[in-house]
């Protein structure tokens, strides 16, 4: 699957919805598993930090289907203008890594023609050596 197809899959589930001062579904994610399946999800912004990112929702759908290895992942946001590809936040980077050790090699889509392995966005993943 090419980057454009995964970007389009994520964009297809963008459906922002306002509840009071919160916004649900304004960021969407799509991922391609090692087995060739695509899972999507959207963010949920809630009070007190209880919400989650779009990548978490897509990964939860993948894990529900008993898959754990992510070949490619993307997150998108449109706002009031053009579509933007977003790099995963630090929490999402660590979440992707912890789902399966091989996900350090996940291709993170950063644009229509740009990807980078997760390991370059999250370089320090080994448990540290003792200092004593």
mmCIF file of N, CA and C in Angstrom:
data_model
loop_
_atom_site.group_PDB
_atom_site.id
_atom_site.type_symbol
_atom_site.label_atom_id
_atom_site.label_comp_id
_atom_site.label_asym_id
_atom_site.label_seq_id
_atom_site.Cartn_x
_atom_site.Cartn_y
_atom_site.Cartn_z
ATOM 1 N N UNK A 1 0.857 -1.185 0.000
ATOM 2 C CA UNK A 1 0.000 0.000 0.000
ATOM 3 C C UNK A 1 0.895 1.238 0.000
ATOM 4 N N UNK A 2 0.576 2.160 -0.875
ATOM 5 C CA UNK A 2 1.368 3.377 -0.962
ATOM 6 C C UNK A 2 0.875 4.405 0.060
ATOM 7 N N UNK A 3 1.711 5.378 0.339
ATOM 8 C CA UNK A 3 1.391 6.392 1.344
ATOM 9 C C UNK A 3 0.063 7.074 1.077
ATOM 10 N N UNK A 4 -0.195 7.437 -0.187
ATOM 11 C CA UNK A 4 -1.446 8.133 -0.528
ATOM 12 C C UNK A 4 -2.674 7.340 -0.106
ATOM 13 N N UNK A 5 -2.633 6.042 -0.278
ATOM 14 C CA UNK A 5 -3.791 5.205 0.088
ATOM 15 C C UNK A 5 -4.024 5.210 1.595
ATOM 16 N N UNK A 6 -2.967 5.166 2.360
ATOM 17 C CA UNK A 6 -3.118 5.188 3.816
ATOM 18 C C UNK A 6 -3.545 6.575 4.292
ATOM 19 N N UNK A 7 -3.005 7.614 3.686
ATOM 20 C CA UNK A 7 -3.429 8.981 4.010
ATOM 21 C C UNK A 7 -4.917 9.141 3.701
ATOM 22 N N UNK A 8 -5.356 8.648 2.540
ATOM 23 C CA UNK A 8 -6.762 8.741 2.158
ATOM 24 C C UNK A 8 -7.661 7.943 3.102
ATOM 25 N N UNK A 9 -7.198 6.790 3.562
ATOM 26 C CA UNK A 9 -7.983 5.981 4.502
ATOM 27 C C UNK A 9 -8.183 6.725 5.819
ATOM 28 N N UNK A 10 -7.142 7.402 6.271
ATOM 29 C CA UNK A 10 -7.264 8.196 7.504
ATOM 30 C C UNK A 10 -8.189 9.387 7.273
ATOM 31 N N UNK A 11 -7.994 10.099 6.172
ATOM 32 C CA UNK A 11 -8.820 11.283 5.881
ATOM 33 C C UNK A 11 -10.296 10.923 5.766
ATOM 34 N N UNK A 12 -10.590 9.720 5.321
ATOM 35 C CA UNK A 12 -11.988 9.297 5.144
ATOM 36 C C UNK A 12 -12.757 9.211 6.461
ATOM 37 N N UNK A 13 -12.051 9.073 7.581
ATOM 38 C CA UNK A 13 -12.748 8.966 8.872
ATOM 39 C C UNK A 13 -12.676 10.253 9.693
ATOM 40 N N UNK A 14 -12.164 11.321 9.091
ATOM 41 C CA UNK A 14 -12.177 12.625 9.769
ATOM 42 C C UNK A 14 -13.612 13.152 9.809
ATOM 43 N N UNK A 15 -14.163 13.262 10.984
ATOM 44 C CA UNK A 15 -15.512 13.801 11.163
ATOM 45 C C UNK A 15 -15.544 14.569 12.479
ATOM 46 N N UNK A 16 -14.978 15.777 12.520
ATOM 47 C CA UNK A 16 -14.929 16.538 13.770
ATOM 48 C C UNK A 16 -16.318 16.747 14.361
ATOM 49 N N UNK A 17 -16.392 16.614 15.675
ATOM 50 C CA UNK A 17 -17.658 16.738 16.391
ATOM 51 C C UNK A 17 -17.400 17.493 17.689
ATOM 52 N N UNK A 18 -18.117 18.583 17.902
ATOM 53 C CA UNK A 18 -17.943 19.399 19.106
ATOM 54 C C UNK A 18 -18.902 18.975 20.198
ATOM 55 N N UNK A 19 -18.377 18.886 21.401
ATOM 56 C CA UNK A 19 -19.181 18.697 22.608
ATOM 57 C C UNK A 19 -18.664 19.729 23.597
ATOM 58 N N UNK A 20 -19.472 20.730 23.874
ATOM 59 C CA UNK A 20 -19.043 21.853 24.704
ATOM 60 C C UNK A 20 -17.752 22.438 24.128
ATOM 61 N N UNK A 21 -16.684 22.462 24.922
ATOM 62 C CA UNK A 21 -15.434 23.032 24.433
ATOM 63 C C UNK A 21 -14.449 21.966 23.945
ATOM 64 N N UNK A 22 -14.920 20.744 23.788
ATOM 65 C CA UNK A 22 -14.057 19.644 23.341
ATOM 66 C C UNK A 22 -14.353 19.293 21.885
ATOM 67 N N UNK A 23 -13.403 18.673 21.250
ATOM 68 C CA UNK A 23 -13.525 18.299 19.850
ATOM 69 C C UNK A 23 -13.126 16.843 19.690
ATOM 70 N N UNK A 24 -13.992 16.059 19.117
ATOM 71 C CA UNK A 24 -13.726 14.641 18.865
ATOM 72 C C UNK A 24 -13.530 14.435 17.366
ATOM 73 N N UNK A 25 -12.644 13.543 16.986
ATOM 74 C CA UNK A 25 -12.504 13.123 15.599
ATOM 75 C C UNK A 25 -11.880 14.118 14.649
ATOM 76 N N UNK A 26 -11.151 15.112 15.153
ATOM 77 C CA UNK A 26 -10.519 16.070 14.237
ATOM 78 C C UNK A 26 -9.141 15.608 13.769
ATOM 79 N N UNK A 27 -8.605 14.569 14.398
ATOM 80 C CA UNK A 27 -7.391 13.909 13.928
ATOM 81 C C UNK A 27 -7.749 12.445 13.707
ATOM 82 N N UNK A 28 -7.297 11.902 12.588
ATOM 83 C CA UNK A 28 -7.563 10.497 12.268
ATOM 84 C C UNK A 28 -6.253 9.797 11.948
ATOM 85 N N UNK A 29 -6.233 8.499 12.169
ATOM 86 C CA UNK A 29 -5.044 7.700 11.889
ATOM 87 C C UNK A 29 -5.448 6.455 11.114
ATOM 88 N N UNK A 30 -4.537 6.000 10.283
ATOM 89 C CA UNK A 30 -4.693 4.716 9.597
ATOM 90 C C UNK A 30 -3.360 3.996 9.700
ATOM 91 N N UNK A 31 -3.431 2.699 9.867
ATOM 92 C CA UNK A 31 -2.208 1.909 9.917
ATOM 93 C C UNK A 31 -2.379 0.670 9.062
ATOM 94 N N UNK A 32 -1.265 0.207 8.555
ATOM 95 C CA UNK A 32 -1.189 -1.011 7.764
ATOM 96 C C UNK A 32 -0.396 -2.014 8.575
ATOM 97 N N UNK A 33 -0.960 -3.198 8.782
ATOM 98 C CA UNK A 33 -0.251 -4.213 9.556
ATOM 99 C C UNK A 33 0.685 -5.003 8.659
ATOM 100 N N UNK A 34 1.553 -5.738 9.304
ATOM 101 C CA UNK A 34 2.465 -6.625 8.585
ATOM 102 C C UNK A 34 1.685 -7.639 7.749
ATOM 103 N N UNK A 35 0.479 -8.007 8.212
ATOM 104 C CA UNK A 35 -0.362 -8.972 7.499
ATOM 105 C C UNK A 35 -1.138 -8.343 6.343
ATOM 106 N N UNK A 36 -1.057 -7.014 6.186
ATOM 107 C CA UNK A 36 -1.712 -6.352 5.074
ATOM 108 C C UNK A 36 -3.089 -5.778 5.368
ATOM 109 N N UNK A 37 -3.489 -5.760 6.625
ATOM 110 C CA UNK A 37 -4.784 -5.207 7.003
ATOM 111 C C UNK A 37 -4.652 -3.747 7.408
ATOM 112 N N UNK A 38 -5.715 -2.985 7.177
ATOM 113 C CA UNK A 38 -5.741 -1.566 7.514
ATOM 114 C C UNK A 38 -6.731 -1.341 8.648
ATOM 115 N N UNK A 39 -6.313 -0.569 9.637
ATOM 116 C CA UNK A 39 -7.175 -0.181 10.755
ATOM 117 C C UNK A 39 -7.131 1.332 10.880
ATOM 118 N N UNK A 40 -8.266 1.920 11.244
ATOM 119 C CA UNK A 40 -8.360 3.372 11.379
ATOM 120 C C UNK A 40 -8.900 3.722 12.759
ATOM 121 N N UNK A 41 -8.692 4.962 13.156
ATOM 122 C CA UNK A 41 -9.219 5.455 14.419
ATOM 123 C C UNK A 41 -9.161 6.964 14.439
ATOM 124 N N UNK A 42 -9.877 7.557 15.376
ATOM 125 C CA UNK A 42 -9.879 9.012 15.537
ATOM 126 C C UNK A 42 -9.562 9.357 16.981
ATOM 127 N N UNK A 43 -9.165 10.610 17.188
ATOM 128 C CA UNK A 43 -8.846 11.079 18.532
ATOM 129 C C UNK A 43 -10.130 11.437 19.278
ATOM 130 N N UNK A 44 -10.019 11.423 20.580
ATOM 131 C CA UNK A 44 -11.111 11.885 21.436
ATOM 132 C C UNK A 44 -10.496 12.790 22.488
ATOM 133 N N UNK A 45 -10.866 14.073 22.442
ATOM 134 C CA UNK A 45 -10.363 15.073 23.371
ATOM 135 C C UNK A 45 -11.370 15.205 24.513
ATOM 136 N N UNK A 46 -10.957 14.863 25.708
ATOM 137 C CA UNK A 46 -11.851 14.960 26.863
ATOM 138 C C UNK A 46 -11.188 15.787 27.957
ATOM 139 N N UNK A 47 -11.975 16.167 28.920
ATOM 140 C CA UNK A 47 -11.453 16.912 30.059
ATOM 141 C C UNK A 47 -10.563 16.005 30.911
ATOM 142 N N UNK A 48 -9.670 16.586 31.644
ATOM 143 C CA UNK A 48 -8.818 15.885 32.616
ATOM 144 C C UNK A 48 -7.862 14.881 31.986
ATOM 145 N N UNK A 49 -7.559 15.013 30.702
ATOM 146 C CA UNK A 49 -6.573 14.146 30.080
ATOM 147 C C UNK A 49 -6.992 12.703 29.906
ATOM 148 N N UNK A 50 -8.276 12.419 29.917
ATOM 149 C CA UNK A 50 -8.731 11.032 29.787
ATOM 150 C C UNK A 50 -8.953 10.616 28.341
ATOM 151 N N UNK A 51 -8.757 11.506 27.396
ATOM 152 C CA UNK A 51 -8.934 11.175 25.987
ATOM 153 C C UNK A 51 -7.730 10.434 25.443
ATOM 154 N N UNK A 52 -7.722 10.269 24.121
ATOM 155 C CA UNK A 52 -6.613 9.570 23.496
ATOM 156 C C UNK A 52 -6.435 10.033 22.060
ATOM 157 N N UNK A 53 -5.252 9.762 21.536
ATOM 158 C CA UNK A 53 -4.890 10.151 20.180
ATOM 159 C C UNK A 53 -5.481 9.181 19.160
ATOM 160 N N UNK A 54 -5.541 9.630 17.913
ATOM 161 C CA UNK A 54 -6.063 8.806 16.824
ATOM 162 C C UNK A 54 -5.243 7.529 16.640
ATOM 163 N N UNK A 55 -3.923 7.633 16.814
ATOM 164 C CA UNK A 55 -3.080 6.451 16.672
ATOM 165 C C UNK A 55 -3.470 5.387 17.695
ATOM 166 N N UNK A 56 -3.799 5.812 18.906
ATOM 167 C CA UNK A 56 -4.213 4.852 19.941
ATOM 168 C C UNK A 56 -5.476 4.119 19.513
ATOM 169 N N UNK A 57 -6.426 4.851 18.938
ATOM 170 C CA UNK A 57 -7.683 4.231 18.508
ATOM 171 C C UNK A 57 -7.435 3.222 17.392
ATOM 172 N N UNK A 58 -6.604 3.573 16.415
ATOM 173 C CA UNK A 58 -6.307 2.644 15.319
ATOM 174 C C UNK A 58 -5.570 1.411 15.844
ATOM 175 N N UNK A 59 -4.629 1.624 16.747
ATOM 176 C CA UNK A 59 -3.879 0.504 17.323
ATOM 177 C C UNK A 59 -4.797 -0.383 18.157
ATOM 178 N N UNK A 60 -5.727 0.204 18.890
ATOM 179 C CA UNK A 60 -6.674 -0.599 19.675
ATOM 180 C C UNK A 60 -7.513 -1.486 18.759
ATOM 181 N N UNK A 61 -7.946 -0.954 17.614
ATOM 182 C CA UNK A 61 -8.704 -1.764 16.657
ATOM 183 C C UNK A 61 -7.845 -2.921 16.142
ATOM 184 N N UNK A 62 -6.576 -2.649 15.875
ATOM 185 C CA UNK A 62 -5.648 -3.674 15.397
ATOM 186 C C UNK A 62 -5.466 -4.772 16.449
ATOM 187 N N UNK A 63 -5.227 -4.367 17.693
ATOM 188 C CA UNK A 63 -5.008 -5.336 18.769
ATOM 189 C C UNK A 63 -6.281 -6.150 19.023
ATOM 190 N N UNK A 64 -7.438 -5.515 18.901
ATOM 191 C CA UNK A 64 -8.705 -6.230 19.044
ATOM 192 C C UNK A 64 -8.791 -7.369 18.026
ATOM 193 N N UNK A 65 -8.218 -7.148 16.850
ATOM 194 C CA UNK A 65 -8.207 -8.168 15.799
ATOM 195 C C UNK A 65 -7.021 -9.133 15.938
ATOM 196 N N UNK A 66 -6.298 -9.035 17.051
ATOM 197 C CA UNK A 66 -5.167 -9.902 17.369
ATOM 198 C C UNK A 66 -3.978 -9.733 16.425
ATOM 199 N N UNK A 67 -3.750 -8.481 16.057
ATOM 200 C CA UNK A 67 -2.553 -8.154 15.295
ATOM 201 C C UNK A 67 -1.750 -7.157 16.129
ATOM 202 N N UNK A 68 -0.430 -7.172 15.933
ATOM 203 C CA UNK A 68 0.436 -6.354 16.780
ATOM 204 C C UNK A 68 1.561 -5.648 16.016
ATOM 205 N N UNK A 69 1.845 -6.095 14.807
ATOM 206 C CA UNK A 69 2.974 -5.566 14.056
ATOM 207 C C UNK A 69 2.488 -4.561 13.009
ATOM 208 N N UNK A 70 2.995 -3.333 13.124
ATOM 209 C CA UNK A 70 2.576 -2.232 12.264
ATOM 210 C C UNK A 70 3.636 -2.010 11.195
ATOM 211 N N UNK A 71 3.244 -2.117 9.936
ATOM 212 C CA UNK A 71 4.165 -1.850 8.828
ATOM 213 C C UNK A 71 4.278 -0.345 8.581
ATOM 214 N N UNK A 72 3.118 0.355 8.522
ATOM 215 C CA UNK A 72 3.082 1.798 8.288
ATOM 216 C C UNK A 72 1.975 2.413 9.116
ATOM 217 N N UNK A 73 2.160 3.670 9.495
ATOM 218 C CA UNK A 73 1.128 4.394 10.236
ATOM 219 C C UNK A 73 1.162 5.869 9.834
ATOM 220 N N UNK A 74 -0.022 6.483 9.852
ATOM 221 C CA UNK A 74 -0.130 7.909 9.530
ATOM 222 C C UNK A 74 -1.233 8.524 10.379
ATOM 223 N N UNK A 75 -1.092 9.802 10.674
ATOM 224 C CA UNK A 75 -2.157 10.587 11.309
ATOM 225 C C UNK A 75 -2.357 11.839 10.465
ATOM 226 N N UNK A 76 -3.620 12.256 10.331
ATOM 227 C CA UNK A 76 -3.935 13.435 9.525
ATOM 228 C C UNK A 76 -4.877 14.368 10.277
ATOM 229 N N UNK A 77 -4.826 15.644 9.898
ATOM 230 C CA UNK A 77 -5.684 16.695 10.451
ATOM 231 C C UNK A 77 -6.000 17.671 9.335
ATOM 232 N N UNK A 78 -7.254 18.120 9.273
ATOM 233 C CA UNK A 78 -7.611 19.055 8.219
ATOM 234 C C UNK A 78 -7.856 20.458 8.738
ATOM 235 N N UNK A 79 -8.413 20.633 9.902
ATOM 236 C CA UNK A 79 -8.758 21.968 10.375
ATOM 237 C C UNK A 79 -9.750 22.606 9.422
ATOM 238 N N UNK A 80 -9.563 23.884 9.124
ATOM 239 C CA UNK A 80 -10.447 24.589 8.198
ATOM 240 C C UNK A 80 -9.847 24.718 6.803
ATOM 241 N N UNK A 81 -8.742 24.023 6.558
ATOM 242 C CA UNK A 81 -8.054 24.197 5.278
ATOM 243 C C UNK A 81 -7.569 22.884 4.717
ATOM 244 N N UNK A 82 -6.341 22.896 4.194
ATOM 245 C CA UNK A 82 -5.802 21.695 3.549
ATOM 246 C C UNK A 82 -5.496 20.584 4.561
ATOM 247 N N UNK A 83 -5.403 19.380 4.050
ATOM 248 C CA UNK A 83 -5.071 18.214 4.857
ATOM 249 C C UNK A 83 -3.597 18.270 5.241
ATOM 250 N N UNK A 84 -3.305 17.947 6.505
ATOM 251 C CA UNK A 84 -1.936 17.902 7.013
ATOM 252 C C UNK A 84 -1.636 16.503 7.549
ATOM 253 N N UNK A 85 -0.437 16.023 7.302
ATOM 254 C CA UNK A 85 0.048 14.798 7.930
ATOM 255 C C UNK A 85 0.779 15.210 9.191
ATOM 256 N N UNK A 86 0.467 14.536 10.298
ATOM 257 C CA UNK A 86 1.064 14.855 11.595
ATOM 258 C C UNK A 86 2.007 13.745 12.040
ATOM 259 N N UNK A 87 3.136 14.122 12.567
ATOM 260 C CA UNK A 87 4.018 13.135 13.198
ATOM 261 C C UNK A 87 3.385 12.702 14.520
ATOM 262 N N UNK A 88 3.563 11.453 14.926
ATOM 263 C CA UNK A 88 2.999 11.025 16.203
ATOM 264 C C UNK A 88 3.658 11.759 17.367
ATOM 265 N N UNK A 89 2.865 12.064 18.388
ATOM 266 C CA UNK A 89 3.405 12.692 19.588
ATOM 267 C C UNK A 89 4.301 11.688 20.316
ATOM 268 N N UNK A 90 5.009 12.137 21.311
ATOM 269 C CA UNK A 90 5.900 11.256 22.065
ATOM 270 C C UNK A 90 5.179 10.097 22.720
ATOM 271 N N UNK A 91 3.994 10.356 23.251
ATOM 272 C CA UNK A 91 3.219 9.282 23.887
ATOM 273 C C UNK A 91 2.856 8.207 22.863
ATOM 274 N N UNK A 92 2.454 8.630 21.666
ATOM 275 C CA UNK A 92 2.109 7.674 20.615
ATOM 276 C C UNK A 92 3.327 6.896 20.135
ATOM 277 N N UNK A 93 4.454 7.573 20.026
ATOM 278 C CA UNK A 93 5.687 6.893 19.598
ATOM 279 C C UNK A 93 6.020 5.757 20.557
ATOM 280 N N UNK A 94 5.954 6.052 21.841
ATOM 281 C CA UNK A 94 6.257 5.027 22.842
ATOM 282 C C UNK A 94 5.190 3.931 22.837
ATOM 283 N N UNK A 95 3.933 4.296 22.647
ATOM 284 C CA UNK A 95 2.832 3.324 22.602
ATOM 285 C C UNK A 95 3.039 2.351 21.436
ATOM 286 N N UNK A 96 3.363 2.870 20.267
ATOM 287 C CA UNK A 96 3.616 2.030 19.094
ATOM 288 C C UNK A 96 4.740 1.044 19.399
ATOM 289 N N UNK A 97 5.812 1.539 19.994
ATOM 290 C CA UNK A 97 6.968 0.692 20.317
ATOM 291 C C UNK A 97 6.595 -0.414 21.287
ATOM 292 N N UNK A 98 5.796 -0.102 22.287
ATOM 293 C CA UNK A 98 5.491 -1.086 23.319
ATOM 294 C C UNK A 98 4.509 -2.163 22.862
ATOM 295 N N UNK A 99 3.767 -1.933 21.794
ATOM 296 C CA UNK A 99 2.828 -2.949 21.304
ATOM 297 C C UNK A 99 3.575 -4.177 20.795
ATOM 298 N N UNK A 100 4.699 -3.982 20.121
ATOM 299 C CA UNK A 100 5.536 -5.089 19.652
ATOM 300 C C UNK A 100 6.941 -4.537 19.412
ATOM 301 N N UNK A 101 7.983 -5.228 19.876
ATOM 302 C CA UNK A 101 9.348 -4.713 19.687
ATOM 303 C C UNK A 101 9.702 -4.445 18.229
ATOM 304 N N UNK A 102 9.153 -5.210 17.293
ATOM 305 C CA UNK A 102 9.477 -5.004 15.883
ATOM 306 C C UNK A 102 8.900 -3.704 15.339
ATOM 307 N N UNK A 103 8.009 -3.065 16.093
ATOM 308 C CA UNK A 103 7.427 -1.806 15.631
ATOM 309 C C UNK A 103 8.431 -0.654 15.621
ATOM 310 N N UNK A 104 9.621 -0.864 16.141
ATOM 311 C CA UNK A 104 10.669 0.147 15.973
ATOM 312 C C UNK A 104 10.971 0.358 14.493
ATOM 313 N N UNK A 105 10.655 -0.638 13.668
ATOM 314 C CA UNK A 105 10.874 -0.534 12.229
ATOM 315 C C UNK A 105 9.627 -0.055 11.476
ATOM 316 N N UNK A 106 8.556 0.271 12.182
ATOM 317 C CA UNK A 106 7.351 0.801 11.545
ATOM 318 C C UNK A 106 7.704 2.041 10.734
ATOM 319 N N UNK A 107 7.195 2.110 9.498
ATOM 320 C CA UNK A 107 7.373 3.315 8.687
ATOM 321 C C UNK A 107 6.332 4.336 9.123
ATOM 322 N N UNK A 108 6.789 5.461 9.630
ATOM 323 C CA UNK A 108 5.900 6.545 10.010
ATOM 324 C C UNK A 108 5.811 7.482 8.813
ATOM 325 N N UNK A 109 4.592 7.653 8.318
ATOM 326 C CA UNK A 109 4.385 8.525 7.172
ATOM 327 C C UNK A 109 4.373 9.970 7.651
ATOM 328 N N UNK A 110 5.241 10.792 7.062
ATOM 329 C CA UNK A 110 5.354 12.204 7.425
ATOM 330 C C UNK A 110 4.918 13.124 6.285
ATOM 331 N N UNK A 111 4.534 12.536 5.170
ATOM 332 C CA UNK A 111 4.079 13.274 3.998
ATOM 333 C C UNK A 111 3.817 12.304 2.876
ATOM 334 N N UNK A 112 3.270 12.776 1.785
ATOM 335 C CA UNK A 112 2.933 11.878 0.667
ATOM 336 C C UNK A 112 4.153 11.116 0.151
ATOM 337 N N UNK A 113 5.331 11.723 0.228
ATOM 338 C CA UNK A 113 6.533 11.089 -0.301
ATOM 339 C C UNK A 113 7.634 11.012 0.755
ATOM 340 N N UNK A 114 7.247 10.990 2.021
ATOM 341 C CA UNK A 114 8.260 11.008 3.086
ATOM 342 C C UNK A 114 7.855 10.072 4.219
ATOM 343 N N UNK A 115 8.738 9.158 4.570
ATOM 344 C CA UNK A 115 8.538 8.280 5.725
ATOM 345 C C UNK A 115 9.850 8.196 6.487
ATOM 346 N N UNK A 116 9.749 7.742 7.710
ATOM 347 C CA UNK A 116 10.940 7.471 8.510
ATOM 348 C C UNK A 116 10.603 6.332 9.466
ATOM 349 N N UNK A 117 11.559 5.501 9.781
ATOM 350 C CA UNK A 117 11.288 4.441 10.755
ATOM 351 C C UNK A 117 11.035 5.046 12.140
ATOM 352 N N UNK A 118 10.163 4.409 12.884
ATOM 353 C CA UNK A 118 9.866 4.878 14.238
ATOM 354 C C UNK A 118 11.147 5.047 15.043
ATOM 355 N N UNK A 119 12.091 4.155 14.866
ATOM 356 C CA UNK A 119 13.328 4.203 15.669
ATOM 357 C C UNK A 119 14.057 5.536 15.522
ATOM 358 N N UNK A 120 13.905 6.236 14.398
ATOM 359 C CA UNK A 120 14.570 7.536 14.253
ATOM 360 C C UNK A 120 13.821 8.635 14.990
ATOM 361 N N UNK A 121 12.533 8.423 15.258
ATOM 362 C CA UNK A 121 11.751 9.394 16.023
ATOM 363 C C UNK A 121 11.812 9.112 17.520
ATOM 364 N N UNK A 122 12.218 7.914 17.874
ATOM 365 C CA UNK A 122 12.269 7.473 19.267
ATOM 366 C C UNK A 122 13.582 6.719 19.479
ATOM 367 N N UNK A 123 14.705 7.425 19.427
ATOM 368 C CA UNK A 123 15.984 6.715 19.394
ATOM 369 C C UNK A 123 16.393 6.022 20.686
ATOM 370 N N UNK A 124 16.030 6.514 21.825
ATOM 371 C CA UNK A 124 16.490 5.920 23.094
ATOM 372 C C UNK A 124 15.432 4.959 23.616
ATOM 373 N N UNK A 125 15.567 3.669 23.255
ATOM 374 C CA UNK A 125 14.557 2.689 23.648
ATOM 375 C C UNK A 125 15.098 1.588 24.553
ATOM 376 N N UNK A 126 16.430 1.478 24.659
ATOM 377 C CA UNK A 126 17.000 0.441 25.508
ATOM 378 C C UNK A 126 16.942 0.858 26.967
ATOM 379 N N UNK A 127 16.779 -0.133 27.857
ATOM 380 C CA UNK A 127 16.818 0.129 29.281
ATOM 381 C C UNK A 127 18.214 0.624 29.623
ATOM 382 N N UNK A 128 18.343 1.684 30.418
ATOM 383 C CA UNK A 128 19.679 2.236 30.680
ATOM 384 C C UNK A 128 20.548 1.328 31.527
ATOM 385 N N UNK A 129 21.843 1.493 31.350
ATOM 386 C CA UNK A 129 22.813 0.762 32.173
ATOM 387 C C UNK A 129 22.845 1.390 33.555
ATOM 388 N N UNK A 130 23.156 0.580 34.587
ATOM 389 C CA UNK A 130 23.264 1.162 35.918
ATOM 390 C C UNK A 130 24.437 2.138 36.002
ATOM 391 N N UNK A 131 24.276 3.162 36.818
ATOM 392 C CA UNK A 131 25.351 4.144 36.982
ATOM 393 C C UNK A 131 26.273 3.800 38.134
ATOM 394 N N UNK A 132 25.882 2.869 38.969
ATOM 395 C CA UNK A 132 26.710 2.469 40.113
ATOM 396 C C UNK A 132 27.527 1.245 39.792
#
